Short mmCIF file of C-alpha atoms in Angstrom, two decimals:
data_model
loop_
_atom_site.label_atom_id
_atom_site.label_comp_id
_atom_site.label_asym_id
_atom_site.label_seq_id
_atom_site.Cartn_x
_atom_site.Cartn_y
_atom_site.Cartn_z
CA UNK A 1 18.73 -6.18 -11.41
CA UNK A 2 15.04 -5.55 -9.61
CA UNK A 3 13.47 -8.49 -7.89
CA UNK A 4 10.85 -10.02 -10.25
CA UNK A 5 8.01 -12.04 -8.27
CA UNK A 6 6.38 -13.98 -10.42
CA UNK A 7 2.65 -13.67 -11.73
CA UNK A 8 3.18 -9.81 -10.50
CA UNK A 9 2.37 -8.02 -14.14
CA UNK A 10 3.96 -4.82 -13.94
CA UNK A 11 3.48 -2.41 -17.11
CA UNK A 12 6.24 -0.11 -16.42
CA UNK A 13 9.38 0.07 -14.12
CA UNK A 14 10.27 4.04 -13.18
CA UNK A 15 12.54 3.82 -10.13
CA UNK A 16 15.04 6.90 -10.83
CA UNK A 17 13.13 9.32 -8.84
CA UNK A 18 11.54 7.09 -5.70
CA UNK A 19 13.89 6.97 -2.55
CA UNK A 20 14.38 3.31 -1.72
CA UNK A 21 16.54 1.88 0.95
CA UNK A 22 17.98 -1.78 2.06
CA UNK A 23 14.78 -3.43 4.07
CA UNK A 24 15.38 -3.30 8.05
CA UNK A 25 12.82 -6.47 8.91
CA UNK A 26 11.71 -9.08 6.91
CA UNK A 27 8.33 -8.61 4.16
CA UNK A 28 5.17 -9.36 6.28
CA UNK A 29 2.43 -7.67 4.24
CA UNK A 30 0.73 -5.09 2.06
CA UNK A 31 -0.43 -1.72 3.05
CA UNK A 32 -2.78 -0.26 0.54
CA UNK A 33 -2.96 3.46 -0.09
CA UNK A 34 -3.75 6.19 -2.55
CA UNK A 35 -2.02 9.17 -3.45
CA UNK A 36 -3.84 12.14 -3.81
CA UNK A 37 -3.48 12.79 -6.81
CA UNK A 38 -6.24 14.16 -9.44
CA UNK A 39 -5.35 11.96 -12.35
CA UNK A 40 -3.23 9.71 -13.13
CA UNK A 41 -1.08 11.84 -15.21
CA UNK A 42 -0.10 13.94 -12.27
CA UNK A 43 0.15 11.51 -10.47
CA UNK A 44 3.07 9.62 -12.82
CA UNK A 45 4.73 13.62 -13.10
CA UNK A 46 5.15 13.78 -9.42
CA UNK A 47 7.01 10.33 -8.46
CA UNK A 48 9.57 11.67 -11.90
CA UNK A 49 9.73 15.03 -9.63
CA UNK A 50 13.13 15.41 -8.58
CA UNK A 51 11.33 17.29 -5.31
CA UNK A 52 9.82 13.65 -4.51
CA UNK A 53 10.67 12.63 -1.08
CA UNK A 54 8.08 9.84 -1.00
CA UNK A 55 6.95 6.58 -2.95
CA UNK A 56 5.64 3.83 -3.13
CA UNK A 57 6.34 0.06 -4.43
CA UNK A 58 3.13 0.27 -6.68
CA UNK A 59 1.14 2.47 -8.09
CA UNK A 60 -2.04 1.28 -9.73
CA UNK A 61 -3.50 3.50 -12.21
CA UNK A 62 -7.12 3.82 -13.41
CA UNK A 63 -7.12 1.17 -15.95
CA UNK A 64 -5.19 -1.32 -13.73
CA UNK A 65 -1.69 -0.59 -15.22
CA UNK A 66 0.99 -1.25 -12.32
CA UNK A 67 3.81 1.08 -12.36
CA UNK A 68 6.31 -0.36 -10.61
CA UNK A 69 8.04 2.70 -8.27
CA UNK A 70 10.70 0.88 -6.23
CA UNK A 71 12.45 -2.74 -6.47
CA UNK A 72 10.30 -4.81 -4.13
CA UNK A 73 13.70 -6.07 -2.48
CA UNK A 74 13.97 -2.41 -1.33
CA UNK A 75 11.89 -0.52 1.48
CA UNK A 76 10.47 2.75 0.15
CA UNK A 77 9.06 5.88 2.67
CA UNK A 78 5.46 4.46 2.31
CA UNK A 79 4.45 4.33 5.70
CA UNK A 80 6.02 6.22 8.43
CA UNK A 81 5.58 5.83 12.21
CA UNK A 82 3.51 3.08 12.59
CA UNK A 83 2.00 0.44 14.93
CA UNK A 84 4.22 -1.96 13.50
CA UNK A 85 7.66 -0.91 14.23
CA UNK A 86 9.56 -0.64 10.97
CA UNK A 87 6.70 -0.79 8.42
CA UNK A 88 8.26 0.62 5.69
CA UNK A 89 9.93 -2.57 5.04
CA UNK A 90 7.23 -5.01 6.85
CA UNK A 91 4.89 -3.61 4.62
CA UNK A 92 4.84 -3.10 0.66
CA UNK A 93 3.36 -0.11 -0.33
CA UNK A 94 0.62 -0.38 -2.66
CA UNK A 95 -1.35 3.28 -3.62
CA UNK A 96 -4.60 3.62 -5.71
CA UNK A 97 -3.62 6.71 -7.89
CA UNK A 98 -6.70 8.57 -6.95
CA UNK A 99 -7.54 11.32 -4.24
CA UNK A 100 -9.94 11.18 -0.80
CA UNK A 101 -12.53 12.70 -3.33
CA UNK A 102 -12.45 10.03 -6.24
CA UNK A 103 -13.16 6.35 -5.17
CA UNK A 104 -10.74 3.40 -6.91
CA UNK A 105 -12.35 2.20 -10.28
CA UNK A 106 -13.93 -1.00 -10.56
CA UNK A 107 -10.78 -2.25 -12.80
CA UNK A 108 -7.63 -0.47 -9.84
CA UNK A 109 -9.22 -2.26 -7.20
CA UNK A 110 -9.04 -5.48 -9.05
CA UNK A 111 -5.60 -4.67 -10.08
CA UNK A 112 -4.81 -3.95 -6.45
CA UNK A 113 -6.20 -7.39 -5.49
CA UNK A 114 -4.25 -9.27 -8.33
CA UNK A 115 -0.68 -7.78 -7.24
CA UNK A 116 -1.79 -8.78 -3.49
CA UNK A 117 -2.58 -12.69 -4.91
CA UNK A 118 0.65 -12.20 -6.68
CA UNK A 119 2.55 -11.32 -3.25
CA UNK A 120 0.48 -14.23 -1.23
CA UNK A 121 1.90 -16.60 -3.97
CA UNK A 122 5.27 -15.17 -4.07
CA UNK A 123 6.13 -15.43 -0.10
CA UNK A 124 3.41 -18.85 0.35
CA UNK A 125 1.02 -16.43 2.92
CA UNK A 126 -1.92 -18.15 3.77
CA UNK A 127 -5.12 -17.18 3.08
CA UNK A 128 -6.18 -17.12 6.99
CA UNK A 129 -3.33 -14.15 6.93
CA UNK A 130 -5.15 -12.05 4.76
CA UNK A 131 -6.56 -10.08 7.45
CA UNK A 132 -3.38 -9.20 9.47
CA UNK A 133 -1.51 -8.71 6.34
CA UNK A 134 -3.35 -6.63 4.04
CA UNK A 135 -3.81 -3.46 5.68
CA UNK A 136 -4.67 -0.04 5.32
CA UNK A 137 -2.29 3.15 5.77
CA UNK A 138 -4.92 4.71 8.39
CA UNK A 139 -4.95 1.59 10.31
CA UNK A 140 -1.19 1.73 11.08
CA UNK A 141 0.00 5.47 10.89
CA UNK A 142 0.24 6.82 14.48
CA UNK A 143 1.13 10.35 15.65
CA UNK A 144 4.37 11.14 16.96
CA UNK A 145 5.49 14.20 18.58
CA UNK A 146 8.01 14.54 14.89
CA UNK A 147 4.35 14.14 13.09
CA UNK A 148 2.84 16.72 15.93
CA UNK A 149 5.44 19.32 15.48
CA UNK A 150 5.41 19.08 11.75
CA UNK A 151 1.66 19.79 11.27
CA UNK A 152 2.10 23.08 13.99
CA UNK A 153 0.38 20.86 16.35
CA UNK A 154 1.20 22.19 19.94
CA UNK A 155 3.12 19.96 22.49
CA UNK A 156 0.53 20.54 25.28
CA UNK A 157 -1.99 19.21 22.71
CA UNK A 158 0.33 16.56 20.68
CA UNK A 159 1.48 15.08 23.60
CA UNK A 160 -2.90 13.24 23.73
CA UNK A 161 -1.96 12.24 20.45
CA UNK A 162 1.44 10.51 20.24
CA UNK A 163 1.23 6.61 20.04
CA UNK A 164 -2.37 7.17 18.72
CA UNK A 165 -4.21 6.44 15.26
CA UNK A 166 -5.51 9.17 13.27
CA UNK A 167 -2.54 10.58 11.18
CA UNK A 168 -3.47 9.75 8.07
CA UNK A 169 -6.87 8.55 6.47
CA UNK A 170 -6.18 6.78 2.99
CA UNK A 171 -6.92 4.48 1.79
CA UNK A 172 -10.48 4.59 3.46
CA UNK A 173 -10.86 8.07 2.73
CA UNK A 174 -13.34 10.69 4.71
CA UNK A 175 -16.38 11.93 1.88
CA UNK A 176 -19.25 12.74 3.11
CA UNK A 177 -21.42 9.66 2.16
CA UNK A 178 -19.07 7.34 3.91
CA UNK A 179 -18.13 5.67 0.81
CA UNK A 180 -14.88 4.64 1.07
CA UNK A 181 -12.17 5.73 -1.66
CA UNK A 182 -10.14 2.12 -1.34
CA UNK A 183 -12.15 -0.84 0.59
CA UNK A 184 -9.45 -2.68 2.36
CA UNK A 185 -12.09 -5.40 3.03
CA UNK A 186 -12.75 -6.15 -0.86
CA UNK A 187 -9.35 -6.34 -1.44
CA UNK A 188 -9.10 -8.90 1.63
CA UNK A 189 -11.98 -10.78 -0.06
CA UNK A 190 -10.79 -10.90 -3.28
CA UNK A 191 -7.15 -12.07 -2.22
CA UNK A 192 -8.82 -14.91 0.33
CA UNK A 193 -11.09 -16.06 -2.23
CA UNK A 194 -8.40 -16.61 -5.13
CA UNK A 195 -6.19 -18.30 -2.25
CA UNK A 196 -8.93 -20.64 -1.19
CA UNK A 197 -9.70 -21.67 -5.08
CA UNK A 198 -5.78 -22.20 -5.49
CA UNK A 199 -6.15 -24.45 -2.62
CA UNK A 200 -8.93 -26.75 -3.68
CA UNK A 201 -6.69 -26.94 -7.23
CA UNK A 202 -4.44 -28.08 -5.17
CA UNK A 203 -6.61 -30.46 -3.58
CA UNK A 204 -7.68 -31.71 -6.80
CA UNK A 205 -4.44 -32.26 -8.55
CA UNK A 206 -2.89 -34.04 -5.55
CA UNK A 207 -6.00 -35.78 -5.91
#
């Protein structure tokens, strides 16, 4: 049976197809994403796609509906090499369904920050973590000389990038006008803010 965290709404549970493995270190965050897909529909079609070789824990559609990809318990090939050594299972992967074209809607971003509350509850994070645990994929992903080699990139030339950011660019995205296509910051505010009002209820009721 799939771990079930509490307050965490999920609106549909489609694991067959997502590869997901025992965790290797202990859940220390969120790392927020999107997929690149053009719609949501495609999106859902390729994580059924036997061909899949990547997923996600989450994946937030337009209207907010969470499909649930993975059991939580379970690490899933979210991340890659990263600054933090084994982030596929430090992190939960959380993805926008959207593309480095579209930004998130108004109602997926808020759906994004109302799964993060839900993990902050679940594992008692702090809201003074929010920073260092919410993250975003572009942050973290580093270049390896596996990454270099895959993309054609030379060895003379790879060998400047290995250990260094710049292998991947969601969730911020790279449009033209600078607007991002996820904010990691909202998300961080959102989370903080609903942590700091479930600490003054606290407050209140011990009160």
């Amino acid at each position: 049976m799939s771990l079930i965290i509490p307050d965490l709404h999920v609106d549909r549970r489609v694991h067959s197809h997502v590869l997901q493995e025992p965790l290797a270190a202990p859940r220390g965050g969120v790392m927020l994403h999107y997929d690149d897909s053009s719609d949501d529909e495609s999106s859902l079609a390729w994580f059924r796609d036997p061909r899949c070789s990547n997923g996600y824990t989450w994946l937030v559609l337009d209207d907010a509906r969470v499909i649930e990809l993975a059991d939580p318990a379970f690490r899933t090939p979210h991340a890659g090499p990263c600054l933090t050594p084994r982030a596929n299972s430090v992190y939960y992967g959380v993805a926008a369904a959207t593309n480095g074209i579209v930004p998130a809607t108004s109602a997926q971003v808020n759906g994004i920050v109302e799964l993060c509350i839900a993990l902050f509850r679940y594992h008692h994070w702090s809201e003074s973590d929010v920073r260092w645990r919410i993250v975003g994929h572009d942050a973290q992903a580093i270049w390896t000389l596996e990454q270099t080699r895959l993309v054609g990139i030379p060895d003379s030339r790879g060998r400047l990038l290995w250990g260094k950011l710049g292998r991947k660019v969601d969730p911020t995205g790279q449009r033209q006008d600078r607007r991002k296509i996820l904010d990691v910051d909202e998300v961080r505010t959102g989370v903080r803010l609903q942590l700091l009002r479930d600490a003054r209820l606290e407050v209140c009721h011990a009160a």
